[in-house]
Amino acid sequence: MKKRILAIFLAVFAAVGMTACGGKEVETQEVDYDMTFENQTGIDVSKLEIRYAEDADWSEIALTDGEWKSSYQMPVSMAGQMPVAKDGWQVQMTFADGSSQKVWDGVEFADDVILTFALNEDMEPVVTNGVPAPVEDVRETEALTEDLSDVTEE
């Protein structure tokens, strides 16, 4: 079973007067996301930040004990008026070993998803978006398997 650490990021942006660099007004939407971030980079993370566009400022996600261990999952909540990330969100990690900083582009936030952050063999960022199967579906699959096991050949 994967280990979980508790770190909750609650971001609430005011819709009125929200601007990006350059003074442009930013389109917003009401969100209520409960996601799970999973660190499969092989390296512990000392700083985690997100932003909705290249020209926007980074927003830091607070880490429990100041570090997000490799192979750990972390619940992340976002609620309120959030900027619309037209090309997906950017997620930036600073690694605890001081080796580097990496940015994942085009990350799609949504409710009830598991976002797995990893590095490929060239140390380039890769993210996968998995949706956990509802408990009812798992039970139906198990029941179907049990029913099929009773079938005999004639």
PDB file of N, CA, C and O in Angstrom, residues 14 27 33 58 80 87 89 96 98 119 126:
ATOM      1  N   ALA A  14      -9.723  35.575  -5.765  1.00  0.00           N
ATOM      2  CA  ALA A  14     -10.837  36.510  -5.945  1.00  0.00           C
ATOM      3  C   ALA A  14     -11.063  36.729  -7.431  1.00  0.00           C
ATOM      4  O   ALA A  14     -10.140  36.988  -8.182  1.00  0.00           O
ATOM      5  N   GLU A  27      -9.611  34.911 -16.872  1.00  0.00           N
ATOM      6  CA  GLU A  27     -10.873  34.197 -16.789  1.00  0.00           C
ATOM      7  C   GLU A  27     -10.793  33.208 -15.620  1.00  0.00           C
ATOM      8  O   GLU A  27      -9.776  32.539 -15.432  1.00  0.00           O
ATOM      9  N   TYR A  33     -11.927  20.756  -6.118  1.00  0.00           N
ATOM     10  CA  TYR A  33     -11.172  19.572  -6.487  1.00  0.00           C
ATOM     11  C   TYR A  33     -10.537  18.938  -5.259  1.00  0.00           C
ATOM     12  O   TYR A  33      -9.894  19.611  -4.466  1.00  0.00           O
ATOM     13  N   TRP A  58       4.193  31.775  -9.591  1.00  0.00           N
ATOM     14  CA  TRP A  58       4.066  30.449  -9.002  1.00  0.00           C
ATOM     15  C   TRP A  58       3.371  30.558  -7.647  1.00  0.00           C
ATOM     16  O   TRP A  58       3.615  31.487  -6.899  1.00  0.00           O
ATOM     17  N   GLY A  80     -12.782  27.181  -4.720  1.00  0.00           N
ATOM     18  CA  GLY A  80     -13.053  28.601  -4.905  1.00  0.00           C
ATOM     19  C   GLY A  80     -12.899  29.022  -6.354  1.00  0.00           C
ATOM     20  O   GLY A  80     -12.924  28.200  -7.266  1.00  0.00           O
ATOM     21  N   ASP A  87      -4.048  25.949 -21.279  1.00  0.00           N
ATOM     22  CA  ASP A  87      -3.155  24.895 -21.767  1.00  0.00           C
ATOM     23  C   ASP A  87      -2.777  23.921 -20.655  1.00  0.00           C
ATOM     24  O   ASP A  87      -1.739  23.270 -20.722  1.00  0.00           O
ATOM     25  N   TRP A  89      -2.263  23.222 -16.319  1.00  0.00           N
ATOM     26  CA  TRP A  89      -1.444  23.841 -15.271  1.00  0.00           C
ATOM     27  C   TRP A  89       0.015  23.446 -15.439  1.00  0.00           C
ATOM     28  O   TRP A  89       0.325  22.406 -16.027  1.00  0.00           O
ATOM     29  N   ALA A  96      14.914  17.757  -3.265  1.00  0.00           N
ATOM     30  CA  ALA A  96      15.583  17.909  -1.968  1.00  0.00           C
ATOM     31  C   ALA A  96      17.081  17.634  -2.033  1.00  0.00           C
ATOM     32  O   ALA A  96      17.841  18.165  -1.237  1.00  0.00           O
ATOM     33  N   GLY A  98      19.030  18.705  -4.189  1.00  0.00           N
ATOM     34  CA  GLY A  98      19.688  19.837  -4.823  1.00  0.00           C
ATOM     35  C   GLY A  98      20.050  19.593  -6.276  1.00  0.00           C
ATOM     36  O   GLY A  98      20.698  20.426  -6.912  1.00  0.00           O
ATOM     37  N   LEU A 119       9.691  10.913 -13.888  1.00  0.00           N
ATOM     38  CA  LEU A 119      10.729  11.330 -14.832  1.00  0.00           C
ATOM     39  C   LEU A 119      11.040  10.144 -15.728  1.00  0.00           C
ATOM     40  O   LEU A 119      11.174   9.022 -15.247  1.00  0.00           O
ATOM     41  N   VAL A 126       7.158  13.566 -16.808  1.00  0.00           N
ATOM     42  CA  VAL A 126       6.027  12.830 -17.362  1.00  0.00           C
ATOM     43  C   VAL A 126       4.944  12.801 -16.291  1.00  0.00           C
ATOM     44  O   VAL A 126       5.232  12.534 -15.126  1.00  0.00           O
TER      45      VAL A 126
END
